[in-house]
Amino acid sequence: MASKLTAELLGTFWLVLGGCGSAVLAAAFPDVGIGLLGVSLAFGLTVVSGAYAFGPISGGHFNPAVSVGLWAGGRFPANLLLPYAVAQVVGGALGAGVLYLIASGGPGFSLAGGFASNGYGVHSPGGYSLAAALVCEVVMTAMFLVIILGTTHDRAPVGFAGLAIGLGLTLIHLISIPVTNTSVNPARSTATAMFAGGWAVQQLWLFWLAPLVGAAIAGFLHKALLESPIPEPPVTGRATSAAPAGQPPVRAGSVKGSMHTTDLNEPQRR
């Protein structure tokens, strides 16, 4: 258990330091700043690298909403939800702490800009309302979980889940940074709000509620509507040779198609 929680802590640390760090340090750097596209890619890259580095140990959630969604989808045990969430929040806070130490060493640094915190209303990058932010975060998190549950299914191609999930998170940021600065992750939101304080802490409730609701909806619906109750062979291509009587044909690359373990008592990888 200690290794799993350590992996979740380090993975969330990396996500916050890499993703929020790109927003705080590099997004608006004079003349060569990476902008919205660069920040979106940074968040996706932290998940891709973290999934392959820590996924084999803990499942690579790095996000309380992902853990809840996997539980709702029947892929994660309920007794690990709280320990995982604590490790993720602590890891995110450590990532934000390191980012603060770096950023505060630069000229003109101020927390008044929000420190990459999530917000709505006047604190939304595009001035979007509470209702818009709520809908955006619920839907984006739900689709994130659909991507995770689909790409880690037994019939999915082997080894590509981390890449697809990272690209999915990149797309989510491209859509929703103007609305809420993109949360879909309560640990990430808590990490930066702890340092920004004020309005960021006051609005933090939304960035716990909406991602958890969206993830749970996606998990329950995926389990009810998209999971087959009957085991099926992986979708891997055309048959390449005949099989013995009474057995399905052998297919090219027909290894179990997922990055995750199928034991429901073990965490599933991102």
Tab-separated table of N, CA and C in Angstrom, residues 186-262:
chain	number	residue	atom	x	y	z
A	186	PRO	N	-9.821	17.785	-8.436
A	186	PRO	CA	-9.878	18.522	-7.172
A	186	PRO	C	-8.525	18.696	-6.500
A	187	ALA	N	-7.618	17.734	-6.646
A	187	ALA	CA	-6.297	17.867	-6.023
A	187	ALA	C	-5.510	19.002	-6.659
A	188	ARG	N	-5.592	19.113	-7.974
A	188	ARG	CA	-4.907	20.206	-8.682
A	188	ARG	C	-5.473	21.559	-8.267
A	189	SER	N	-6.806	21.647	-8.144
A	189	SER	CA	-7.448	22.906	-7.760
A	189	SER	C	-7.096	23.296	-6.338
A	190	THR	N	-7.090	22.322	-5.440
A	190	THR	CA	-6.767	22.597	-4.044
A	190	THR	C	-5.333	23.079	-3.900
A	191	ALA	N	-4.431	22.484	-4.656
A	191	ALA	CA	-3.008	22.806	-4.545
A	191	ALA	C	-2.737	24.281	-4.787
A	192	THR	N	-3.279	24.818	-5.878
A	192	THR	CA	-2.999	26.224	-6.188
A	192	THR	C	-3.833	27.170	-5.329
A	193	ALA	N	-5.068	26.764	-4.975
A	193	ALA	CA	-5.915	27.613	-4.144
A	193	ALA	C	-5.312	27.827	-2.767
A	194	MET	N	-4.595	26.830	-2.245
A	194	MET	CA	-3.948	26.960	-0.939
A	194	MET	C	-2.967	28.125	-0.914
A	195	PHE	N	-2.341	28.401	-2.036
A	195	PHE	CA	-1.356	29.490	-2.092
A	195	PHE	C	-2.001	30.804	-2.513
A	196	ALA	N	-2.984	30.744	-3.413
A	196	ALA	CA	-3.629	31.970	-3.869
A	196	ALA	C	-4.521	32.556	-2.784
A	197	GLY	N	-5.192	31.662	-2.009
A	197	GLY	CA	-6.061	32.116	-0.926
A	197	GLY	C	-7.265	32.901	-1.433
A	198	GLY	N	-7.932	33.601	-0.542
A	198	GLY	CA	-9.029	34.494	-0.910
A	198	GLY	C	-10.084	33.852	-1.780
A	199	TRP	N	-10.337	34.470	-2.929
A	199	TRP	CA	-11.402	34.009	-3.821
A	199	TRP	C	-11.175	32.577	-4.288
A	200	ALA	N	-9.918	32.155	-4.469
A	200	ALA	CA	-9.640	30.810	-4.959
A	200	ALA	C	-10.116	29.749	-3.976
A	201	VAL	N	-9.938	30.007	-2.687
A	201	VAL	CA	-10.428	29.086	-1.661
A	201	VAL	C	-11.949	29.147	-1.573
A	202	GLN	N	-12.514	30.344	-1.691
A	202	GLN	CA	-13.967	30.507	-1.617
A	202	GLN	C	-14.680	29.779	-2.756
A	203	GLN	N	-14.058	29.717	-3.919
A	203	GLN	CA	-14.684	29.063	-5.070
A	203	GLN	C	-14.248	27.609	-5.243
A	204	LEU	N	-13.418	27.120	-4.342
A	204	LEU	CA	-12.871	25.772	-4.477
A	204	LEU	C	-13.946	24.688	-4.412
A	205	TRP	N	-15.040	24.957	-3.702
A	205	TRP	CA	-16.105	23.952	-3.563
A	205	TRP	C	-16.565	23.433	-4.919
A	206	LEU	N	-16.664	24.343	-5.894
A	206	LEU	CA	-17.150	23.939	-7.215
A	206	LEU	C	-16.196	22.950	-7.874
A	207	PHE	N	-14.912	23.119	-7.623
A	207	PHE	CA	-13.912	22.303	-8.299
A	207	PHE	C	-13.609	21.003	-7.545
A	208	TRP	N	-14.357	20.780	-6.489
A	208	TRP	CA	-14.499	19.445	-5.900
A	208	TRP	C	-15.821	18.823	-6.349
A	209	LEU	N	-16.888	19.589	-6.210
A	209	LEU	CA	-18.223	19.052	-6.515
A	209	LEU	C	-18.361	18.618	-7.962
A	210	ALA	N	-18.069	19.505	-8.902
A	210	ALA	CA	-18.324	19.218	-10.315
A	210	ALA	C	-17.493	18.047	-10.844
A	211	PRO	N	-16.176	17.996	-10.600
A	211	PRO	CA	-15.425	16.840	-11.093
A	211	PRO	C	-15.868	15.512	-10.485
A	212	LEU	N	-16.182	15.498	-9.184
A	212	LEU	CA	-16.615	14.248	-8.562
A	212	LEU	C	-17.959	13.793	-9.113
A	213	VAL	N	-18.871	14.725	-9.323
A	213	VAL	CA	-20.177	14.373	-9.903
A	213	VAL	C	-20.009	13.873	-11.332
A	214	GLY	N	-19.241	14.590	-12.130
A	214	GLY	CA	-19.034	14.175	-13.519
A	214	GLY	C	-18.385	12.814	-13.622
A	215	ALA	N	-17.383	12.562	-12.771
A	215	ALA	CA	-16.691	11.271	-12.794
A	215	ALA	C	-17.613	10.144	-12.385
A	216	ALA	N	-18.417	10.357	-11.337
A	216	ALA	CA	-19.336	9.314	-10.877
A	216	ALA	C	-20.384	9.000	-11.947
A	217	ILE	N	-20.923	10.028	-12.587
A	217	ILE	CA	-21.908	9.815	-13.650
A	217	ILE	C	-21.302	8.979	-14.762
A	218	ALA	N	-20.105	9.337	-15.182
A	218	ALA	CA	-19.446	8.603	-16.264
A	218	ALA	C	-19.186	7.152	-15.870
A	219	GLY	N	-18.722	6.931	-14.633
A	219	GLY	CA	-18.424	5.576	-14.192
A	219	GLY	C	-19.656	4.696	-14.162
A	220	PHE	N	-20.735	5.200	-13.576
A	220	PHE	CA	-21.966	4.405	-13.496
A	220	PHE	C	-22.548	4.135	-14.884
A	221	LEU	N	-22.566	5.165	-15.749
A	221	LEU	CA	-23.132	4.980	-17.086
A	221	LEU	C	-22.274	4.046	-17.923
A	222	HIS	N	-20.958	4.160	-17.802
A	222	HIS	CA	-20.086	3.278	-18.583
A	222	HIS	C	-20.293	1.828	-18.170
A	223	LYS	N	-20.405	1.604	-16.875
A	223	LYS	CA	-20.611	0.241	-16.384
A	223	LYS	C	-21.952	-0.311	-16.842
A	224	ALA	N	-22.981	0.539	-16.848
A	224	ALA	CA	-24.324	0.082	-17.200
A	224	ALA	C	-24.537	-0.075	-18.699
A	225	LEU	N	-23.934	0.802	-19.497
A	225	LEU	CA	-24.268	0.854	-20.918
A	225	LEU	C	-23.160	0.387	-21.854
A	226	LEU	N	-21.910	0.487	-21.443
A	226	LEU	CA	-20.814	0.212	-22.361
A	226	LEU	C	-20.012	-1.036	-22.019
A	227	GLU	N	-20.066	-1.490	-20.771
A	227	GLU	CA	-19.349	-2.699	-20.390
A	227	GLU	C	-20.177	-3.922	-20.779
A	228	SER	N	-19.561	-4.858	-21.462
A	228	SER	CA	-20.259	-6.083	-21.832
A	228	SER	C	-20.222	-7.071	-20.669
A	229	PRO	N	-21.375	-7.653	-20.280
A	229	PRO	CA	-21.371	-8.639	-19.195
A	229	PRO	C	-20.746	-9.966	-19.608
A	230	ILE	N	-20.566	-10.172	-20.911
A	230	ILE	CA	-20.002	-11.414	-21.425
A	230	ILE	C	-18.600	-11.130	-21.932
A	231	PRO	N	-17.590	-11.863	-21.450
A	231	PRO	CA	-16.216	-11.632	-21.931
A	231	PRO	C	-16.118	-11.792	-23.440
A	232	GLU	N	-15.429	-10.855	-24.070
A	232	GLU	CA	-15.243	-10.909	-25.510
A	232	GLU	C	-13.759	-10.787	-25.825
A	233	PRO	N	-13.343	-11.322	-26.977
A	233	PRO	CA	-11.921	-11.198	-27.336
A	233	PRO	C	-11.573	-9.757	-27.655
A	234	PRO	N	-10.313	-9.369	-27.495
A	234	PRO	CA	-9.908	-7.997	-27.816
A	234	PRO	C	-10.064	-7.701	-29.294
A	235	VAL	N	-10.319	-6.422	-29.603
A	235	VAL	CA	-10.424	-5.991	-30.994
A	235	VAL	C	-9.013	-5.682	-31.464
A	236	THR	N	-8.404	-6.609	-32.194
A	236	THR	CA	-6.994	-6.436	-32.550
A	236	THR	C	-6.698	-6.653	-34.022
A	237	GLY	N	-7.681	-6.936	-34.838
A	237	GLY	CA	-7.393	-7.117	-36.258
A	237	GLY	C	-7.968	-8.406	-36.809
A	238	ARG	N	-7.551	-8.773	-38.002
A	238	ARG	CA	-8.112	-9.926	-38.682
A	238	ARG	C	-7.542	-11.229	-38.137
A	239	ALA	N	-8.271	-12.305	-38.355
A	239	ALA	CA	-7.783	-13.611	-37.950
A	239	ALA	C	-6.573	-13.984	-38.802
A	240	THR	N	-5.578	-14.590	-38.159
A	240	THR	CA	-4.358	-14.936	-38.886
A	240	THR	C	-4.157	-16.434	-39.025
A	241	SER	N	-4.842	-17.233	-38.234
A	241	SER	CA	-4.700	-18.678	-38.360
A	241	SER	C	-5.907	-19.369	-37.792
A	242	ALA	N	-6.103	-20.583	-38.223
A	242	ALA	CA	-7.235	-21.350	-37.742
A	242	ALA	C	-6.977	-21.790	-36.312
A	243	ALA	N	-8.048	-21.943	-35.532
A	243	ALA	CA	-7.938	-22.381	-34.158
A	243	ALA	C	-8.496	-23.784	-34.026
A	244	PRO	N	-8.138	-24.508	-32.989
A	244	PRO	CA	-8.711	-25.833	-32.770
A	244	PRO	C	-10.225	-25.772	-32.668
A	245	ALA	N	-10.858	-26.880	-32.965
A	245	ALA	CA	-12.318	-26.932	-32.941
A	245	ALA	C	-12.846	-26.482	-31.593
A	246	GLY	N	-13.883	-25.661	-31.643
A	246	GLY	CA	-14.519	-25.183	-30.428
A	246	GLY	C	-13.860	-23.980	-29.797
A	247	GLN	N	-12.776	-23.457	-30.415
A	247	GLN	CA	-12.107	-22.274	-29.884
A	247	GLN	C	-12.136	-21.146	-30.908
A	248	PRO	N	-12.136	-19.884	-30.449
A	248	PRO	CA	-12.147	-18.761	-31.406
A	248	PRO	C	-10.856	-18.709	-32.186
A	249	PRO	N	-10.876	-18.121	-33.392
A	249	PRO	CA	-9.657	-18.019	-34.191
A	249	PRO	C	-8.617	-17.167	-33.510
A	250	VAL	N	-7.338	-17.493	-33.774
A	250	VAL	CA	-6.239	-16.691	-33.250
A	250	VAL	C	-6.145	-15.418	-34.068
A	251	ARG	N	-6.002	-14.269	-33.395
A	251	ARG	CA	-5.955	-12.996	-34.103
A	251	ARG	C	-4.599	-12.340	-33.916
A	252	ALA	N	-4.266	-11.499	-34.865
A	252	ALA	CA	-2.968	-10.818	-34.802
A	252	ALA	C	-2.903	-9.949	-33.564
A	253	GLY	N	-1.848	-10.150	-32.805
A	253	GLY	CA	-1.645	-9.310	-31.615
A	253	GLY	C	-2.713	-9.471	-30.563
A	254	SER	N	-3.344	-10.639	-30.492
A	254	SER	CA	-4.486	-10.767	-29.604
A	254	SER	C	-4.077	-11.021	-28.153
A	255	VAL	N	-3.231	-10.125	-27.668
A	255	VAL	CA	-2.883	-10.117	-26.254
A	255	VAL	C	-3.937	-9.284	-25.547
A	256	LYS	N	-4.143	-9.520	-24.265
A	256	LYS	CA	-5.163	-8.762	-23.560
A	256	LYS	C	-4.911	-7.273	-23.730
A	257	GLY	N	-5.922	-6.537	-24.220
A	257	GLY	CA	-5.687	-5.164	-24.649
A	257	GLY	C	-5.938	-4.108	-23.626
A	258	SER	N	-5.113	-4.006	-22.626
A	258	SER	CA	-5.249	-2.895	-21.696
A	258	SER	C	-3.960	-2.683	-20.947
A	259	MET	N	-3.846	-1.494	-20.357
A	259	MET	CA	-2.687	-1.212	-19.528
A	259	MET	C	-2.929	-1.636	-18.103
A	260	HIS	N	-4.174	-1.931	-17.751
A	260	HIS	CA	-4.484	-2.102	-16.346
A	260	HIS	C	-4.681	-3.554	-15.962
A	261	THR	N	-4.616	-3.813	-14.666
A	261	THR	CA	-4.921	-5.137	-14.151
A	261	THR	C	-6.420	-5.339	-14.097
A	262	THR	N	-6.882	-6.533	-14.338
A	262	THR	CA	-8.319	-6.771	-14.345
A	262	THR	C	-8.837	-7.205	-12.993
